[in-house]
Short mmCIF file of C-alpha atoms in Angstrom, two decimals:
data_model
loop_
_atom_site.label_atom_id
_atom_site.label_comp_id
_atom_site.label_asym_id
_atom_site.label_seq_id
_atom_site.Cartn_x
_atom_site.Cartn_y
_atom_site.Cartn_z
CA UNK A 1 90.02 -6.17 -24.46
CA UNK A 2 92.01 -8.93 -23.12
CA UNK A 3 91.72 -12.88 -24.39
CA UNK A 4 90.48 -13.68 -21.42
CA UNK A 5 87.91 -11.17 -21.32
CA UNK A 6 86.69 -11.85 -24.90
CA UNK A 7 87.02 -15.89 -23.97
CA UNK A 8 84.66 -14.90 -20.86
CA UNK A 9 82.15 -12.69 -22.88
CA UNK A 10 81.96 -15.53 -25.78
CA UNK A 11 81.67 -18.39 -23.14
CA UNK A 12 78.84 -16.30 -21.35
CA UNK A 13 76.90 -15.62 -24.34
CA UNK A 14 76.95 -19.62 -25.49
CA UNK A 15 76.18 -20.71 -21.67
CA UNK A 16 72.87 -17.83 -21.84
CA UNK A 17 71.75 -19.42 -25.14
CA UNK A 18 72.32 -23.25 -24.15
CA UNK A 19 70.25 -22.95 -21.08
CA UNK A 20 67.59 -20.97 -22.67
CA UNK A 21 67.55 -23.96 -25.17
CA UNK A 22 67.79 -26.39 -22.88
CA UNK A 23 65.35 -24.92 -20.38
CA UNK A 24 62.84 -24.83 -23.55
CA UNK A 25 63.21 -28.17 -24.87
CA UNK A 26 59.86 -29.40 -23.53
CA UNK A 27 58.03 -26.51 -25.70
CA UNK A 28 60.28 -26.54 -28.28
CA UNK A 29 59.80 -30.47 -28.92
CA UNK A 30 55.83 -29.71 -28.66
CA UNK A 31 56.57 -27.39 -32.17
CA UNK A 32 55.94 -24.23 -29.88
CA UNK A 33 52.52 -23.69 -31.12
CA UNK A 34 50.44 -21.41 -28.94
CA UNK A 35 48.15 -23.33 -26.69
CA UNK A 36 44.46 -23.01 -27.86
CA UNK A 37 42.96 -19.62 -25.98
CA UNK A 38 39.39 -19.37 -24.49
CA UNK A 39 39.03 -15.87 -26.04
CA UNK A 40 40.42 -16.42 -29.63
CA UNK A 41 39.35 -14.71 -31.61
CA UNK A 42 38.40 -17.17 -34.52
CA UNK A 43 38.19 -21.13 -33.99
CA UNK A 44 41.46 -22.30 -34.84
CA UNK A 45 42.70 -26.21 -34.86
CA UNK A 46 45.96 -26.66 -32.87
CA UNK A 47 48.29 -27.02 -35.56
CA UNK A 48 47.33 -23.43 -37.05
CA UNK A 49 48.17 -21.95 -33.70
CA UNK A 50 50.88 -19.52 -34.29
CA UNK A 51 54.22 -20.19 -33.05
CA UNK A 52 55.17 -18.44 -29.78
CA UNK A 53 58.33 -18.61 -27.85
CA UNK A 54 56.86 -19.14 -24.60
CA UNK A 55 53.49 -21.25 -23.57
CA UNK A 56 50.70 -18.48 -22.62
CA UNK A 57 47.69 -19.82 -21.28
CA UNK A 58 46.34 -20.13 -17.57
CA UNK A 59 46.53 -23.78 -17.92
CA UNK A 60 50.00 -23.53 -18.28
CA UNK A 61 51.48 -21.55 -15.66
CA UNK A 62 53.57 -23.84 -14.09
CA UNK A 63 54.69 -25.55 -17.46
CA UNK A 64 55.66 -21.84 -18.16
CA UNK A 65 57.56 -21.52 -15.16
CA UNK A 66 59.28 -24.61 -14.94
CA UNK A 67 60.69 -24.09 -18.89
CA UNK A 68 62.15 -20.31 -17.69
CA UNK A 69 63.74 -21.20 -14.32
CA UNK A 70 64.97 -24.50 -15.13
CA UNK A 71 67.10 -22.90 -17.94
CA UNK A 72 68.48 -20.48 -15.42
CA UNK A 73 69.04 -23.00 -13.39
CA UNK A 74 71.49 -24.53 -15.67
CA UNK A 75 72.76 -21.06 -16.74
CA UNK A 76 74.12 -20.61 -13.23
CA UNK A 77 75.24 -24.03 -12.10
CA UNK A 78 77.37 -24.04 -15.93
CA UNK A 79 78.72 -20.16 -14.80
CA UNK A 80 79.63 -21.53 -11.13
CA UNK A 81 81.53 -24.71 -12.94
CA UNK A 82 83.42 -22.48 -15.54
CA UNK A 83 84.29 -20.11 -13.12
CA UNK A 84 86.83 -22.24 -11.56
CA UNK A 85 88.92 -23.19 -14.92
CA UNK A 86 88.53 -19.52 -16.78
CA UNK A 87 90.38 -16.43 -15.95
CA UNK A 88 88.50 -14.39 -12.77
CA UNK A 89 88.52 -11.45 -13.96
CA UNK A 90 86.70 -13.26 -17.17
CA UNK A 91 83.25 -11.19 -17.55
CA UNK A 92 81.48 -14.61 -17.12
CA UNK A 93 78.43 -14.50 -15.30
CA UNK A 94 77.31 -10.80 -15.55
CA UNK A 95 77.02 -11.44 -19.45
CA UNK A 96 75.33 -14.92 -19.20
CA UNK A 97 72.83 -12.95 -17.05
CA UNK A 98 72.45 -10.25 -19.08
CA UNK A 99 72.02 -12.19 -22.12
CA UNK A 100 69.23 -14.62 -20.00
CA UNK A 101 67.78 -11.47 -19.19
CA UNK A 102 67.40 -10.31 -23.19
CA UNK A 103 66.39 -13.77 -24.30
CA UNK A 104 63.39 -13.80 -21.79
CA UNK A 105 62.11 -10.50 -22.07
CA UNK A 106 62.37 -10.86 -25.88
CA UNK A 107 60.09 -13.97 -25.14
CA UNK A 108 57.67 -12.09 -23.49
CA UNK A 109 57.43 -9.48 -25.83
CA UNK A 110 57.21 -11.38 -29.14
CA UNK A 111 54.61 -14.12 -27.13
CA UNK A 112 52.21 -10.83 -25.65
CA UNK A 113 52.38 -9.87 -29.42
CA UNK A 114 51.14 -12.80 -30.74
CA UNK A 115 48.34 -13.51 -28.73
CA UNK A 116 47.41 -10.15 -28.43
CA UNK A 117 46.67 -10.33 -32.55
CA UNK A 118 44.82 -13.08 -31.87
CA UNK A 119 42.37 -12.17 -29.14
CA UNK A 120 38.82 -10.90 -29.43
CA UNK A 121 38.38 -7.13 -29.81
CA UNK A 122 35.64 -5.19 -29.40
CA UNK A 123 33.29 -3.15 -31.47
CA UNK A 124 32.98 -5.92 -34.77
CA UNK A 125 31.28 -3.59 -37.16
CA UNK A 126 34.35 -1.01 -36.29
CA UNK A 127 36.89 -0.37 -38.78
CA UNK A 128 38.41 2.80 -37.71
CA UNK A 129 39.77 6.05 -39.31
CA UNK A 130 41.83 3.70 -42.21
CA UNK A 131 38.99 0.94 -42.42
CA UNK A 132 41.65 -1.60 -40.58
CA UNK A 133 39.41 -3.79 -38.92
CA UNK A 134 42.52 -5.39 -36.86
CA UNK A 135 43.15 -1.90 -35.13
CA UNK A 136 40.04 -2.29 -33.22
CA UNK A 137 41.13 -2.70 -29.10
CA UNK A 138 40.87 -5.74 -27.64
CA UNK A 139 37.93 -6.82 -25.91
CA UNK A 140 38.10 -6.41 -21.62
CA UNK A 141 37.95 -9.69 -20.76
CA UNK A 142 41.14 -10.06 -23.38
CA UNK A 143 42.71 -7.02 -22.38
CA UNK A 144 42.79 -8.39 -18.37
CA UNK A 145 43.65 -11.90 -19.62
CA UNK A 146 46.79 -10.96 -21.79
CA UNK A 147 47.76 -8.25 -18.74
CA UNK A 148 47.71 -11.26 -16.77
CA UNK A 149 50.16 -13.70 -18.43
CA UNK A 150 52.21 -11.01 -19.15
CA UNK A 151 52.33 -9.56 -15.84
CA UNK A 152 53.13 -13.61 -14.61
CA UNK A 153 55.59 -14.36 -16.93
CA UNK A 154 57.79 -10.97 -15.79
CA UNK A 155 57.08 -12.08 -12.45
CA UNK A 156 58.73 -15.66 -13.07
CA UNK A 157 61.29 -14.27 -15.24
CA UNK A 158 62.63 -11.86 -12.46
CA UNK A 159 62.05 -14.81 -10.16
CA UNK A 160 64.13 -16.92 -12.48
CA UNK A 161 67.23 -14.38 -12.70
CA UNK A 162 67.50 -13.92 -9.34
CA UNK A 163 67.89 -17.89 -8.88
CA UNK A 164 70.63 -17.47 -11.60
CA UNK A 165 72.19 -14.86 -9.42
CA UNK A 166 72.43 -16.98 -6.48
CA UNK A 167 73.29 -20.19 -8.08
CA UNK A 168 76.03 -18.73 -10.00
CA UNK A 169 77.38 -16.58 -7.88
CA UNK A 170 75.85 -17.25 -3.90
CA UNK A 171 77.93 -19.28 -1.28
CA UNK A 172 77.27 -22.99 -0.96
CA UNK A 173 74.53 -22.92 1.07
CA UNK A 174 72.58 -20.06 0.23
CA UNK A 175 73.39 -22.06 -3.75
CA UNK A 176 71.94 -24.74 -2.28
CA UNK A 177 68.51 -24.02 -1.80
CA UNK A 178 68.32 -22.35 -5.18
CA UNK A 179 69.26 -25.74 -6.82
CA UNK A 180 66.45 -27.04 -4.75
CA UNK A 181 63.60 -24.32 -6.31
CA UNK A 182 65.26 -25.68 -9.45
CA UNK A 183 64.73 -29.06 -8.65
CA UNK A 184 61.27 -28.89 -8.16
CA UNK A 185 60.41 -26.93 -10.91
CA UNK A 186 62.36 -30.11 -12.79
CA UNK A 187 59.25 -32.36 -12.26
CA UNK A 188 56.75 -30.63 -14.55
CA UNK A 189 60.05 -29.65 -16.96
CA UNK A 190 60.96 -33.89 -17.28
CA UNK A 191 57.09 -34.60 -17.51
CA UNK A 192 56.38 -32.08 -20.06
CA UNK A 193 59.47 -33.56 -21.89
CA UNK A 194 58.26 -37.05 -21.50
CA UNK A 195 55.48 -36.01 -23.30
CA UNK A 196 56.65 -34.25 -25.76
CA UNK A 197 59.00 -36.71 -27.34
CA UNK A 198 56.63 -40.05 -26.26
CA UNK A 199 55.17 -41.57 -29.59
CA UNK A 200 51.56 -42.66 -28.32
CA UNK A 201 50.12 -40.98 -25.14
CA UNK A 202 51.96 -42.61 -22.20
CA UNK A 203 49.80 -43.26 -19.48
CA UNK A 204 50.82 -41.71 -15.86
CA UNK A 205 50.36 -44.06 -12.95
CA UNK A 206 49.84 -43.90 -9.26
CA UNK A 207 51.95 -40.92 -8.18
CA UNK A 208 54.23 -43.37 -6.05
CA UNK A 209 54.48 -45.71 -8.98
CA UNK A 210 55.18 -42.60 -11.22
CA UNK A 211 59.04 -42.41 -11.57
CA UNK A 212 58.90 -38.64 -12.57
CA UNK A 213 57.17 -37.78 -8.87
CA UNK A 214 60.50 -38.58 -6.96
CA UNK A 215 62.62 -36.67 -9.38
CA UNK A 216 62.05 -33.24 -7.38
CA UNK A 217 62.79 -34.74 -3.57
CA UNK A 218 66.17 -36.95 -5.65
CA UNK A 219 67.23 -33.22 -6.97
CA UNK A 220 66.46 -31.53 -3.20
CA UNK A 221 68.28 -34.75 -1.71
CA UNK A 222 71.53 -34.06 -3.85
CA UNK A 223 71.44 -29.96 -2.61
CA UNK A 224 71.30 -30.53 0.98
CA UNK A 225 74.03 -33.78 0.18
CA UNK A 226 76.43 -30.81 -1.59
CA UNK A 227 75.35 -27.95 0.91
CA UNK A 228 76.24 -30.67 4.01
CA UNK A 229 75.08 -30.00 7.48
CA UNK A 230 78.22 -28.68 9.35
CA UNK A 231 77.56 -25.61 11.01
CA UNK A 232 74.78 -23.70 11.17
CA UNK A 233 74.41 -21.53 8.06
CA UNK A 234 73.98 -25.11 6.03
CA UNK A 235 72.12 -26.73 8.63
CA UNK A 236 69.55 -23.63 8.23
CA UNK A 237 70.23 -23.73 4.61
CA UNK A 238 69.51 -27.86 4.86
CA UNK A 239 66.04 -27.17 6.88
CA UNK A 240 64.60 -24.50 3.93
CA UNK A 241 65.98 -27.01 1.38
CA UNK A 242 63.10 -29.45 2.41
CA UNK A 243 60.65 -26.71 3.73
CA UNK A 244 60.64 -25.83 -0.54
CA UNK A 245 60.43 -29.43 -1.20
CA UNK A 246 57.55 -29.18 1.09
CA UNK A 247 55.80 -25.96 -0.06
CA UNK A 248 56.21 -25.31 -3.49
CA UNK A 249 55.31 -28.53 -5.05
CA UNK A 250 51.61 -28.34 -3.17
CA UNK A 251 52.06 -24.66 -4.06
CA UNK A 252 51.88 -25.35 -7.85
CA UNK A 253 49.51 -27.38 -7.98
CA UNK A 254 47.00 -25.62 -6.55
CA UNK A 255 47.99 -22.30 -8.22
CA UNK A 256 47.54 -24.80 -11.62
CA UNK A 257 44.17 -26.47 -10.30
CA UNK A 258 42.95 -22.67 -9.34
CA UNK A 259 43.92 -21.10 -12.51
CA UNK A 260 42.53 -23.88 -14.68
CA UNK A 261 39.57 -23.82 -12.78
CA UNK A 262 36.37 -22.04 -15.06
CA UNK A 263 33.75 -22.90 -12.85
CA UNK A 264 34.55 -20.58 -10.12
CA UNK A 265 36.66 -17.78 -12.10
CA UNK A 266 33.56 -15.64 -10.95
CA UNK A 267 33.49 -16.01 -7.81
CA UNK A 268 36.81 -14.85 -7.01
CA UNK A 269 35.74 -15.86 -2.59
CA UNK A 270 34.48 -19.64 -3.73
CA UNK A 271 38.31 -19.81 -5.93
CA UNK A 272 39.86 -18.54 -3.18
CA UNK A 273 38.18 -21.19 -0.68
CA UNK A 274 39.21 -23.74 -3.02
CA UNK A 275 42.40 -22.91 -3.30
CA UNK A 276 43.23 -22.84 0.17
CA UNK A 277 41.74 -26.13 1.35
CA UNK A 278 43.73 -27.49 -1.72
CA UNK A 279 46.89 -26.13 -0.32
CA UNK A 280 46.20 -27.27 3.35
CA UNK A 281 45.14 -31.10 1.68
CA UNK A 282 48.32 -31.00 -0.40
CA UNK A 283 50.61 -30.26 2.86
CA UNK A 284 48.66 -33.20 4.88
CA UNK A 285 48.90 -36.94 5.32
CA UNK A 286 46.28 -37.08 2.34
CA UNK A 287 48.92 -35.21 -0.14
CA UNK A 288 52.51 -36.22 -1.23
CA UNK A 289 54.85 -33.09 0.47
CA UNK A 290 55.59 -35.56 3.14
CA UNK A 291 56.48 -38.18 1.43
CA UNK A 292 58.61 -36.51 -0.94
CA UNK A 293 60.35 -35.14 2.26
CA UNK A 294 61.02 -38.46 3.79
CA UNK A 295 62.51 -38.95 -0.16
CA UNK A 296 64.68 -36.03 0.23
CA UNK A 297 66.11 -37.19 3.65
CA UNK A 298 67.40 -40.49 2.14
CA UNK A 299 68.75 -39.35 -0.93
CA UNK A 300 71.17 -36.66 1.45
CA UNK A 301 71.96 -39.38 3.88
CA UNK A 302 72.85 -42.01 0.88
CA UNK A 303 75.21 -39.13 -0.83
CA UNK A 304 76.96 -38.35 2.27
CA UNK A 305 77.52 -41.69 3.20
CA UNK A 306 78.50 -42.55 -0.68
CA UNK A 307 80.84 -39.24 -0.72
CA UNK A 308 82.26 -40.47 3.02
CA UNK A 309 82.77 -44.17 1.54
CA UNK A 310 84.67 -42.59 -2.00
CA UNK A 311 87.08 -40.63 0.39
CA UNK A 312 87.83 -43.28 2.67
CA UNK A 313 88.90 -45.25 -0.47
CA UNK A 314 91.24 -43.03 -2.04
CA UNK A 315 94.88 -43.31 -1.27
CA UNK A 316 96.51 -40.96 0.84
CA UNK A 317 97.89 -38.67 -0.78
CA UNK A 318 102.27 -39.01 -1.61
CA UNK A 319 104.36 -37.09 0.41
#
């Protein structure tokens, strides 16, 4: 193998673990002690939680989600960067994705594990053939609760490499609006953060007011500002930009409001109805998607006119 082969697969292998690091830091910071489960098994105080690599719980879906794609995220904007100072041929981003691949699925795996010793079984007077009492199954209701977070989290995690993909490796524009899935996501990431390394309980104020609310439509703003809106493909890619600033923050909400939501979880219709008009409420005047839109449309306009300014002030160029 050459240098700059092994250079590339070392590199890749670093980037993959940094960004799963980094993408984790909110959890990590909490101690990464399972959140406490409706059907434990046992009642258990929050610090005797096992530790788990990833956050299951339906309250924390989107916390999940925003920990796993924001560290691709940064795995392929850091493989995009390097690519232009190592060799070409350097196997840089097919390792880094490989290796994000292993690190996640090894997440899932050894979280499902964990909370599947934890759950309530069935049968309690059963002890089986050996007289182990743990090998009796898990209860239904557990059994369709862990097939659920499992079956989300290797939803998001496919989700999340395929943003890697196109980040890392996608033309500009098409790179563009996966920055901006990333850069919503980055609003529950910074929050969690916040809260995870804030001494006392910080208090959240009006969502204008709130400083962490405008960090998805600044992150959107500074896509469409790279992307630029010369010729079609990026004024397309410029339009979906702010149709995901529009969506998927209303989206996530109301997927975390829905799943949260015990109340209805039996009457899958009434959820459903709820869900919907949250969605439609969220996309309105009465939610913040246009808001964070008009947000999004001055933070492009300021970069390009900032980027426009900084090359009209450089010297020409020696001949």
């Amino acid at each position: 193998m050459s240098v700059s082969g092994a250079r590339g697969i070392v590199t890749a292998v670093a980037v993959a673990l940094a960004a799963a690091v980094l993408g984790g830091l909110p959890w990590l910071l909490t101690g990464a002690r399972l959140p406490l489960q409706n059907l434990w098994a046992s009642e258990t105080p929050p610090a005797q939680m096992p530790h788990t690599m990833l956050p299951f719980s339906q309250y924390s879906l989107v916390f999940q989600a925003s920990i796993i794609i924001v560290g691709a995220g940064l795995a392929g904007l850091s493989v995009r960067l390097l690519a232009r100072v190592l060799d070409r041929h350097a196997p840089l981003a097919g390792v880094a994705g490989a290796m994000l691949a292993v690190l996640y699925i090894a997440a899932i795996i050894q979280t499902g594990l964990t909370v599947a010793s934890g759950l309530q079984r069935d049968l309690p007077g059963w002890r089986g053939v050996l007289g182990d009492e743990d090998a009796r199954p898990l209860s239904g209701a557990s059994q369709l609760y862990l097939a659920g977070l499992i079956g989300v989290a290797i939803v998001v995690v496919l989700f999340a490499l395929a943003v890697y993909v196109v980040v890392a490796r996608a033309r500009v524009p098409a790179a563009a609006v996966a920055l901006s899935i990333v850069a919503v996501l980055l609003g529950p990431w910074v929050r969690e953060l916040v809260q995870a390394t804030a001494v006392i309980e910080p208090t959240r104020p009006a969502a204008w007011l709130d400083p962490i609310t405008w960090v998805p439509p600044i992150g959107v703003g500074l896509a469409i500002c790279w992307c630029g809106v010369r010729g079609v493909r990026r004024i397309v890619a410029a339009a979906v930009c702010l149709a995901v600033l529009w969506l998927v923050p209303a989206l996530l909400e109301t997927v975390s409001a829905v799943a949260g939501s015990r109340a209805l979880v039996h009457d899958p219709r009434e959820l459903a109805d709820y869900g919907w008009g949250l969605f439609r409420m969220l996309l309105g005047p009465a939610g913040w998607s246009l808001p964070l839109l008009g947000a999004a449309v001055v933070v492009a306009v300021a970069g390009a006119v900032g980027a426009r300014l900084v090359r009209r002030a450089r010297p020409p160029a020696s001949p």
